[in-house]
Short mmCIF file of C-alpha atoms in Angstrom, two decimals:
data_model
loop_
_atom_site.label_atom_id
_atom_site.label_comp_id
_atom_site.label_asym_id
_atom_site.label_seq_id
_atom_site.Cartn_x
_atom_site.Cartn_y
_atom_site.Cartn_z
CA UNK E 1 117.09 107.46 104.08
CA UNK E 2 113.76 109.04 103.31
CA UNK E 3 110.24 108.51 104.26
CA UNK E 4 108.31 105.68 101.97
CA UNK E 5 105.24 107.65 100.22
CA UNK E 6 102.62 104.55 99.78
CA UNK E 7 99.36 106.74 99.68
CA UNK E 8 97.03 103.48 101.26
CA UNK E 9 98.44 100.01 101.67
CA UNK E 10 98.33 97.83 99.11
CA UNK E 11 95.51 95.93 100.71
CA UNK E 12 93.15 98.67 101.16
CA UNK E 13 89.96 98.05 100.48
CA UNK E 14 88.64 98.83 97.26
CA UNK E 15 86.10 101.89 98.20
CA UNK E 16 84.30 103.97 96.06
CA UNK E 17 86.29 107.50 95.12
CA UNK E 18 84.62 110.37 95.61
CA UNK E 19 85.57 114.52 95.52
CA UNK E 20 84.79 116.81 98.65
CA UNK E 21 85.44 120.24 97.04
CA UNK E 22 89.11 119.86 95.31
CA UNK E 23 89.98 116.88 97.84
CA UNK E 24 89.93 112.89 96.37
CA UNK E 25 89.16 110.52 99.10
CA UNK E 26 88.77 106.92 98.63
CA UNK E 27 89.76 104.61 96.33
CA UNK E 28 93.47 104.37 96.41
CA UNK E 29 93.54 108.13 97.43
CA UNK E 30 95.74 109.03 100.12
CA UNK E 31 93.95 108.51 103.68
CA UNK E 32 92.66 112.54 104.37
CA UNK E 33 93.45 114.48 107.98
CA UNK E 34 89.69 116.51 108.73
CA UNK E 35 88.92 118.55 111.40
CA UNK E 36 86.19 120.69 113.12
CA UNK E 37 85.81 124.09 114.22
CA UNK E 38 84.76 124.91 118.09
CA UNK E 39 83.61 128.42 117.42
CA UNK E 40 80.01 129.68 117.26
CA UNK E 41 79.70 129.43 113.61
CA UNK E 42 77.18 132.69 113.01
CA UNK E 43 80.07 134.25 113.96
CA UNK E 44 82.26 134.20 110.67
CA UNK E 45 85.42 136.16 111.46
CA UNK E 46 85.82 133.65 114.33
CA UNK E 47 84.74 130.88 112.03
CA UNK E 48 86.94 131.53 109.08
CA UNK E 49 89.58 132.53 111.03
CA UNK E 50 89.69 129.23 112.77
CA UNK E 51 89.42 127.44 109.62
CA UNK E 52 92.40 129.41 108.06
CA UNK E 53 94.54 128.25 111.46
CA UNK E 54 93.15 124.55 110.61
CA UNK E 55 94.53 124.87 107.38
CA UNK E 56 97.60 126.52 108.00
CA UNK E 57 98.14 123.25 110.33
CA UNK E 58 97.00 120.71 107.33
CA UNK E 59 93.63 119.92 107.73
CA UNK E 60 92.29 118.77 104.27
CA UNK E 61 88.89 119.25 105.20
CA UNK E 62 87.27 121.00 107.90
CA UNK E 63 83.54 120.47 109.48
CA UNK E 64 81.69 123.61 110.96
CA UNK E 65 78.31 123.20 113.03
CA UNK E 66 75.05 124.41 111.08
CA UNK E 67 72.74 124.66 113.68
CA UNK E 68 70.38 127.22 113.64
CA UNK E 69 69.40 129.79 110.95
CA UNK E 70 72.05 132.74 111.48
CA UNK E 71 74.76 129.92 111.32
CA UNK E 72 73.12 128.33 108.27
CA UNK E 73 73.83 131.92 106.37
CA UNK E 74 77.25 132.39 107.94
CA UNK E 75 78.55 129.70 106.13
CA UNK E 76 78.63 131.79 102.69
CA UNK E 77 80.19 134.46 104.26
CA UNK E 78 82.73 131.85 105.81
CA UNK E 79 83.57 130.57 102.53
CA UNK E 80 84.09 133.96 100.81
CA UNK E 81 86.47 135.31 103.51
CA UNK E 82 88.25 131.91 103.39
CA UNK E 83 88.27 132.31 99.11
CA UNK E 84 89.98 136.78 100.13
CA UNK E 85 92.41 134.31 101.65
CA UNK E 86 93.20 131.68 99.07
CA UNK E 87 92.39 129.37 101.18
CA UNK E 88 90.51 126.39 98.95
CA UNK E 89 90.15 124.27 102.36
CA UNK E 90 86.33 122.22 102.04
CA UNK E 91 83.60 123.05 104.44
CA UNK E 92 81.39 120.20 105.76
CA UNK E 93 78.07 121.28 107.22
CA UNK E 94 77.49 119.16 110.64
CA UNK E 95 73.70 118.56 110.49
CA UNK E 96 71.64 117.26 113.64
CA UNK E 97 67.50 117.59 114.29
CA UNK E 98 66.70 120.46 111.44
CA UNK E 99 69.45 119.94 108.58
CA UNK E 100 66.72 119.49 106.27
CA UNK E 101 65.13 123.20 107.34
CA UNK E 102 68.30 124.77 107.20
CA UNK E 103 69.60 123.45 104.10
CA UNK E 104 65.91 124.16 102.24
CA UNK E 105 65.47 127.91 103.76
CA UNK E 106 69.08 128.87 103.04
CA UNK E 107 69.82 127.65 99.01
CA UNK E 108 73.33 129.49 99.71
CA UNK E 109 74.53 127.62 102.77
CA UNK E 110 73.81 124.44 100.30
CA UNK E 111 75.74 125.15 97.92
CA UNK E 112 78.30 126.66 99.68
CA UNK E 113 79.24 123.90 101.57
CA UNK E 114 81.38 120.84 100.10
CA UNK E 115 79.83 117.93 101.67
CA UNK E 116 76.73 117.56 104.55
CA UNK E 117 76.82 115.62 107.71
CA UNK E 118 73.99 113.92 108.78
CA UNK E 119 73.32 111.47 111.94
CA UNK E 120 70.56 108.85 111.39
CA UNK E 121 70.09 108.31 114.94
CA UNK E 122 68.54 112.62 114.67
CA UNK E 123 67.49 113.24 111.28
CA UNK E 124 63.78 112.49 112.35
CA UNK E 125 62.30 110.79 115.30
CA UNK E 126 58.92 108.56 114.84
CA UNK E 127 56.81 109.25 111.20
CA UNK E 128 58.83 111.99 110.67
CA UNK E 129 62.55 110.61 109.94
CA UNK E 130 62.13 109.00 106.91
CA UNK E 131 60.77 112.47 105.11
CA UNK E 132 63.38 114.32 106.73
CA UNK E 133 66.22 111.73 105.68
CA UNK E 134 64.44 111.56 102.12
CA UNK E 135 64.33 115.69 102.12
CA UNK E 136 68.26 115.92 103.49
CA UNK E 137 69.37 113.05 100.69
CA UNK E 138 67.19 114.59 97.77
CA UNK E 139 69.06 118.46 98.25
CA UNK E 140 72.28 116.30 98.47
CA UNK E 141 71.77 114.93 95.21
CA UNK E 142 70.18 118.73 93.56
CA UNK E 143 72.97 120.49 94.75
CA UNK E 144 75.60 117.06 94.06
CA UNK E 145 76.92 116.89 97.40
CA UNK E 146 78.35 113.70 99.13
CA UNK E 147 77.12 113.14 102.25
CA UNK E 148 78.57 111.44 105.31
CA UNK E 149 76.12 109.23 107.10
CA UNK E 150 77.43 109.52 110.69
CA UNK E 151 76.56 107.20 113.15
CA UNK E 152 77.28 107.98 117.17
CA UNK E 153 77.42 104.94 119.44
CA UNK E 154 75.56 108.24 121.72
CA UNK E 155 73.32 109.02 119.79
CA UNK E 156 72.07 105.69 117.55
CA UNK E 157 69.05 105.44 115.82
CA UNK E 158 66.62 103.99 118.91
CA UNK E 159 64.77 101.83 116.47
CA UNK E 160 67.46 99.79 115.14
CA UNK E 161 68.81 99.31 118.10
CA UNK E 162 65.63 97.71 119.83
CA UNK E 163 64.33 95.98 116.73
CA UNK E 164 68.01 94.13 117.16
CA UNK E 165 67.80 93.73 121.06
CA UNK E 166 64.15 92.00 120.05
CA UNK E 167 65.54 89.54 117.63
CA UNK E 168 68.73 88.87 119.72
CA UNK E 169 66.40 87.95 123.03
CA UNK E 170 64.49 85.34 120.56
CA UNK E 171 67.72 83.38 120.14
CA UNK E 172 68.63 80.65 121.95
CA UNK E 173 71.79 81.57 122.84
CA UNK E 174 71.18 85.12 123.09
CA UNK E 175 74.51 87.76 122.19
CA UNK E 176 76.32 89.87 124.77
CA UNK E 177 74.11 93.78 124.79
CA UNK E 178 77.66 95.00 123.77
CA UNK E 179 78.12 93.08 120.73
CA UNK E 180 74.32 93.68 119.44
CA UNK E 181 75.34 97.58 119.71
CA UNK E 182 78.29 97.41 117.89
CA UNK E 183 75.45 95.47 114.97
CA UNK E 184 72.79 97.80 115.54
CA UNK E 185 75.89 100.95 114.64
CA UNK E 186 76.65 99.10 111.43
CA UNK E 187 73.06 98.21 110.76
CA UNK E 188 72.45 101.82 111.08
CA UNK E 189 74.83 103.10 108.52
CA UNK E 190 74.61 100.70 105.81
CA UNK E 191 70.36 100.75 106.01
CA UNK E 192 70.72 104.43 105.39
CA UNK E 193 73.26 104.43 103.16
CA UNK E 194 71.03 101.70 101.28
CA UNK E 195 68.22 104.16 101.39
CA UNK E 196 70.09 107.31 100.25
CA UNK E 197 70.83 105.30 96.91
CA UNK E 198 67.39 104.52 96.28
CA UNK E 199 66.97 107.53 96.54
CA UNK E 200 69.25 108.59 93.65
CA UNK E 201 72.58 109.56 96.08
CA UNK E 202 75.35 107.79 93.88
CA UNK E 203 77.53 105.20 96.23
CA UNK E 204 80.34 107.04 95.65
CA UNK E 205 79.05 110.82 97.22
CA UNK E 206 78.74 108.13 100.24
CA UNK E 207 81.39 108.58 103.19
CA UNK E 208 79.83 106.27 106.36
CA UNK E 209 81.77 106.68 109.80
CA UNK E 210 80.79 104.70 113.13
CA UNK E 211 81.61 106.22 116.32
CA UNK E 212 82.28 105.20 119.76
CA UNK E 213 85.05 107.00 122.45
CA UNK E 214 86.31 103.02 123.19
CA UNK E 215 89.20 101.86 120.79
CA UNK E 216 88.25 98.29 121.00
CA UNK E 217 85.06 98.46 120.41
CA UNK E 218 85.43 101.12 117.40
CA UNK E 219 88.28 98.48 115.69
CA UNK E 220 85.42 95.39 115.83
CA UNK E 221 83.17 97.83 114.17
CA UNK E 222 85.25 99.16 111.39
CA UNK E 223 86.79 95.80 110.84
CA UNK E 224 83.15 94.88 109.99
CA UNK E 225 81.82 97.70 108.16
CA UNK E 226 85.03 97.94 105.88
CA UNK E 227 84.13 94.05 105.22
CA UNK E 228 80.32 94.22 104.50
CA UNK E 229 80.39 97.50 102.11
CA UNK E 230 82.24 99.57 99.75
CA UNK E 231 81.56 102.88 100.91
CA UNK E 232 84.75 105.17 102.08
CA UNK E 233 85.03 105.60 105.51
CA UNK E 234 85.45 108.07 107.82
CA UNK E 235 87.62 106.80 111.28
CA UNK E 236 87.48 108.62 114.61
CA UNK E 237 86.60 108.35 118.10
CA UNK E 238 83.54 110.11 119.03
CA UNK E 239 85.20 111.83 122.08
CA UNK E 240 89.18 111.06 122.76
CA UNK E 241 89.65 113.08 125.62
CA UNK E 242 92.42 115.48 126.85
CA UNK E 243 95.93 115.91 126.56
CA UNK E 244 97.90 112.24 126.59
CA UNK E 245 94.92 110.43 127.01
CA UNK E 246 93.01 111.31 123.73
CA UNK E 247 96.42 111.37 121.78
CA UNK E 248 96.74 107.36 122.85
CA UNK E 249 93.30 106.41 122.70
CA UNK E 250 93.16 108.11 119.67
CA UNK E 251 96.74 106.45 118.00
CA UNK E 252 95.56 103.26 119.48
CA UNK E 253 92.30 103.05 117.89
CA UNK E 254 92.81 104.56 114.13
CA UNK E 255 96.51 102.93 113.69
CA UNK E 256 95.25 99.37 114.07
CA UNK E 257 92.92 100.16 111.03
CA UNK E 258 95.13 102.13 109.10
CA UNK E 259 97.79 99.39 109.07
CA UNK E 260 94.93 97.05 108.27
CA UNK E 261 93.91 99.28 105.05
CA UNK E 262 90.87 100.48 106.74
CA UNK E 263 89.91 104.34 106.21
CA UNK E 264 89.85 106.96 104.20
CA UNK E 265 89.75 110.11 106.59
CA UNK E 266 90.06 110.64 109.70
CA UNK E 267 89.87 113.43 112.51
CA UNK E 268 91.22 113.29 115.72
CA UNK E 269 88.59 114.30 118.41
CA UNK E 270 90.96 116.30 121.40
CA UNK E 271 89.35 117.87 124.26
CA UNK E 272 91.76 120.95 123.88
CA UNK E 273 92.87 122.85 126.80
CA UNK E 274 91.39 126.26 127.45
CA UNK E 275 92.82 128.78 124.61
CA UNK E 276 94.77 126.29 123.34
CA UNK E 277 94.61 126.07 119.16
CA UNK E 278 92.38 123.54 118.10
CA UNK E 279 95.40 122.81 115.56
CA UNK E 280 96.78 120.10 118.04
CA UNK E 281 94.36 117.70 116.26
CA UNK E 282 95.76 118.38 112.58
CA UNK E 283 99.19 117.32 113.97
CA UNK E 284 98.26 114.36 115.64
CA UNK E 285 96.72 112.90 112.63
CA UNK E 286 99.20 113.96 110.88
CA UNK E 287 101.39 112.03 113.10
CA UNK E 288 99.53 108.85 113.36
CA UNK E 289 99.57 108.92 109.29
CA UNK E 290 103.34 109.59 108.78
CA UNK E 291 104.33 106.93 111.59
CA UNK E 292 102.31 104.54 109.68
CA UNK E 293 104.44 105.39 106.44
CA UNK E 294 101.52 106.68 105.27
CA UNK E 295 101.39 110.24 104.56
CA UNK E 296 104.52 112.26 104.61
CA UNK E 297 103.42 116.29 106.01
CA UNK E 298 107.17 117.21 107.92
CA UNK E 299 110.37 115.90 107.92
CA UNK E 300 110.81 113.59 110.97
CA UNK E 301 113.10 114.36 114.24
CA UNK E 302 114.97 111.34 115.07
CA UNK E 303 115.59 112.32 118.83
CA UNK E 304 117.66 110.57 121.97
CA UNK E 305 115.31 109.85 125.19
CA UNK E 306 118.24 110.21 127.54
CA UNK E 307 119.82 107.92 130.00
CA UNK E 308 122.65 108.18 132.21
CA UNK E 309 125.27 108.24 129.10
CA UNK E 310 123.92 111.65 128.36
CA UNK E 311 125.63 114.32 129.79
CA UNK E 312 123.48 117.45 129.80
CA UNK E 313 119.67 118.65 128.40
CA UNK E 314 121.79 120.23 125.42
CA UNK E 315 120.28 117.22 123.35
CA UNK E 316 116.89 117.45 124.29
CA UNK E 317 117.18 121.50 123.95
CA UNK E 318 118.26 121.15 120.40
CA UNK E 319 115.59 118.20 119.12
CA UNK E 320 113.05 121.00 120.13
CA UNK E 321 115.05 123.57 118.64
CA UNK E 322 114.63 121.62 115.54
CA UNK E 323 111.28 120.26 115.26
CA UNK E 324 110.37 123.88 116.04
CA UNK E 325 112.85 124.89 112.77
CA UNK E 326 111.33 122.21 110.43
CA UNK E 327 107.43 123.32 111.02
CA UNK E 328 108.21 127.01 110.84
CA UNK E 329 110.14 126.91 107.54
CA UNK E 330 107.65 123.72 106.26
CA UNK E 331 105.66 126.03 104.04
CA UNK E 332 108.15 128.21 102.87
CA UNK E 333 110.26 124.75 101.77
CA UNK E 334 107.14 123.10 100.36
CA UNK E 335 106.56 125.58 98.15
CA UNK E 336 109.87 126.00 96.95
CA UNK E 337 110.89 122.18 97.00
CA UNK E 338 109.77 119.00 96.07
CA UNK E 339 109.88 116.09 98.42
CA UNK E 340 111.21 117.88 101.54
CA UNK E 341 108.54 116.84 103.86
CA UNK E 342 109.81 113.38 103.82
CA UNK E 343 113.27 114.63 105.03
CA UNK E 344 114.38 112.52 108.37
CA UNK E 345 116.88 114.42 110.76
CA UNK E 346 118.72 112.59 113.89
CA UNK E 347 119.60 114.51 116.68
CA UNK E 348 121.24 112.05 119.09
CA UNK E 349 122.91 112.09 122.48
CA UNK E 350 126.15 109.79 122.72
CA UNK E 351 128.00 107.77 121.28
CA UNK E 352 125.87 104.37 121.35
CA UNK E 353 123.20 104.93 118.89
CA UNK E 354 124.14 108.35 117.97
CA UNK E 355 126.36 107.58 114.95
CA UNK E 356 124.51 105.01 113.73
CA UNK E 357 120.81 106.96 113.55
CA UNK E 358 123.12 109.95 112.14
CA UNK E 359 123.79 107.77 109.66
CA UNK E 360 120.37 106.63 108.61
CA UNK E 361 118.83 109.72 108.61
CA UNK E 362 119.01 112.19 105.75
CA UNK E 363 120.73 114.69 107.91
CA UNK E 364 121.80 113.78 111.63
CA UNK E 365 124.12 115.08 114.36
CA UNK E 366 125.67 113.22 117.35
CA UNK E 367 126.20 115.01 120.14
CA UNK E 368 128.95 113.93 122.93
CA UNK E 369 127.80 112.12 126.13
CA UNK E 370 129.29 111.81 129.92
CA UNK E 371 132.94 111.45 128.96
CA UNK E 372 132.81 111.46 125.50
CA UNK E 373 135.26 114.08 123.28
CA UNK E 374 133.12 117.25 123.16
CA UNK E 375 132.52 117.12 119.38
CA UNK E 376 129.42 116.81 117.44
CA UNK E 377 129.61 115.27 114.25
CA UNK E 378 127.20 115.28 111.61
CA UNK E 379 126.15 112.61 109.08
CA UNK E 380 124.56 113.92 106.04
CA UNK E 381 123.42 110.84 104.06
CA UNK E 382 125.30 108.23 105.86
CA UNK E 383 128.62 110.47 105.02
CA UNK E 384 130.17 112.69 108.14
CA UNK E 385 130.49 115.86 106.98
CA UNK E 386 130.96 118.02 109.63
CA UNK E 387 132.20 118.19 112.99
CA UNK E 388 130.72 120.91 115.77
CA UNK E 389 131.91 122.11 118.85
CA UNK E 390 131.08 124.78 121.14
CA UNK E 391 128.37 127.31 121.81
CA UNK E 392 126.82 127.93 118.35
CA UNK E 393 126.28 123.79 117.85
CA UNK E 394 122.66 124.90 117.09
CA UNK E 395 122.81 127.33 115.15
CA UNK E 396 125.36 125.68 113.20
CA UNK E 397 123.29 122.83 112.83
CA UNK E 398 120.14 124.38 111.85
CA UNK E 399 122.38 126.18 109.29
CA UNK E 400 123.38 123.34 107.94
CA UNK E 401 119.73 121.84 107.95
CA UNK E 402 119.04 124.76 105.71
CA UNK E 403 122.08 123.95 103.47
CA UNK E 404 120.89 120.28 102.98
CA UNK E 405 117.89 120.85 102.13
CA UNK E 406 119.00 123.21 99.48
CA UNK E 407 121.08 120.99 98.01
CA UNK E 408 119.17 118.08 98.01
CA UNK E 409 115.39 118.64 96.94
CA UNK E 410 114.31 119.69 93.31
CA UNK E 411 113.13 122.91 93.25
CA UNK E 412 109.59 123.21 92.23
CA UNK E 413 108.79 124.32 88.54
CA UNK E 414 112.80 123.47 87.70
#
């Protein structure tokens, strides 16, 4: 039993399609995993570097911060030492207070970069936003750029927001402060994105996102602003947090929408931990999509929690052992095979479920539990096929992962 490939649901909402460098998004394009660099971007070797490790992870798209003049001509050196490394990942400029400076005074950095980021609640203050929104949207369109209109519940555009807390204290029944936020971050995004097409931006180089850190309230605000436009969208939280916390809040938050059709790329906003690879956010998207059915990036480990049936840590030693197998050898298989990322192995502990999840899975072992036979046999394709026993049961098994997967996935370009 293999992983169901469904690209977006069937009821997913029929956005605009639009191309960030090589990568389709929108439409009925597959939902796309983005990230963003941490380093100082005027440094490039840092900068590419860290956007080669994002790749290597499978981010689709990566966002660097353009925030001052060196970094603003960093970025073509970024993308040439990313091109030495045949690396075709898209770079996103992140663009707060002086995008429309940097983007005039360095030509190269505009064209270099695949799509621009802009925030309407800092693109201007006062007189000036609307000429540097109109500046920021009219290189867009010279240089044919999409642009993501990015809205922060931290950082929202001050005069929407009161002009919306003015007409909600005229009701009579006036509307929680909460709820007129959540209008004034969707009144925010589609006014701009209503502007950036009059001023010549087609819809479809428009990507809208609405950010807050709490899952609730970012679900009531997608749910709406997937309703009232057509415009892809971008899903995250603005800030998930650390370690287990930001991986829940995160899963919590962007796989009510998924399953509801709503998105079309998303990042995953970790806190990581000091010197830790900024890759953990690849893999959790990655996760949240192939959970949902709705990408397929690795084949799946099956693996026992324990209980008191189990009779050692052997199990739990070996499912490591081989998620650890599958992501090393992932991009030598991918590029040899065809379908192997939607591979499912079981690697169970006794004899309650174990047989039957070996059985499911594409490949699967059983391993014995407190007073079971100490044998270990394996299912491949529902069939048992093998039977291990002592100390070489993982090796033996990852050998004949290896062996499987030969067998069973088309070679590429046969």
């Amino acid at each position: 039993m293999s992983l169901r490939f469904c690209g977006k649901l069937p009821d997913q909402p029929d956005t605009h399609s639009c191309h960030v460098g090589g990568v389709s998004l929108g439409g009925k394009s597959p939902v796309v995993v983005q990230s963003m660099t941490n380093t100082d971007t005027a440094d490039t070797a840092a900068t590419a570097n860290q956007c080669f490790e994002l790749y290597q992870a499978g981010s689709e798209l990566v966002r660097i911060t353009v925030n001052t003049p060196k970094a603003a001509a960093a970025v073509p050196e970024i993308r040439r030492r990313l091109d030495d490394l045949n690396c075709p990942l898209p770079l996103i400029g992140d663009f707060h207070y002086n995008g429309h400076r940097l983007l005039a005074d360095c030509p190269d950095c505009a064209v270099a970069l695949a799509k621009y980021r802009i925030n309407p609640g800092n693109v201007g203050f006062g007189q000036k936003k609307d000429a540097q929104f109109t500046a920021l949207i009219e290189l867009a369109c010279r240089h044919e750029k999409p642009v993501r209109i990015g809205v922060n519940g931290g950082s929202l555009d001050q005069s929407v927001l009161t002009r919306l807390m003015e007409e909600n204290n005229k009701r009579h029944a006036p509307k929680e402060n909460s709820t007129i936020m959540r209008e004034a971050m969707i009144a925010s995004a589609l006014e701009s994105a209503a502007q950036a097409e009059s001023l010549g931006l087609p819809g479809k180089h428009i990507i809208l996102s609405c950010k807050v850190s709490n899952a609730p309230d970012l679900i009531a605000i997608y749910r709406k602003l997937a309703a009232r436009s057509r415009y892809a969208l971008h899903l995250g939280l603005t800030e998930a947090g650390t370690g287990s916390r930001g991986i829940v809040a995160s899963t919590a938050a962007l796989a009510v929408l998924l399953h509801q059709g709503i998105g079309d790329t998303l990042r995953v906003s970790l806190t990581p931990q000091p010197g830790a690879s900024r890759a953990e956010e690849v893999i959790v998207a990655q996760e949240i999509l192939q959970s949902l059915n709705l990408r397929a990036f690795t084949p799946q480990v099956v693996a026992c929690p324990g209980c008191g049936r189990t009779a050692s840590d052997f199990f739990q030693e070996l499912a490591q052992a081989v998620q650890s197998h599958l992501r090393v050898r992932m991009p030598t298989w991918k590029s040899q095979y065809r379908g192997v990322e939607r591979m499912n192995v079981a690697v169970m502990g006794c004899v309650v479920n174990g047989p039957g999840e070996s059985k499911h899975a594409n490949i699967g072992i059983s391993l014995p539990g407190a007073g079971e036979a100490p044998t270990a046999p394996v299912y491949e394709d529902g069939v048992k096929t093998a039977t291990l026993k002592g100390e070489r049961i993982a090796a033996e098994f990852l050998d004949l992962i290896e062996g499987y997967v030969a067998r069973s996935y088309p070679q590429r370009g046969a």
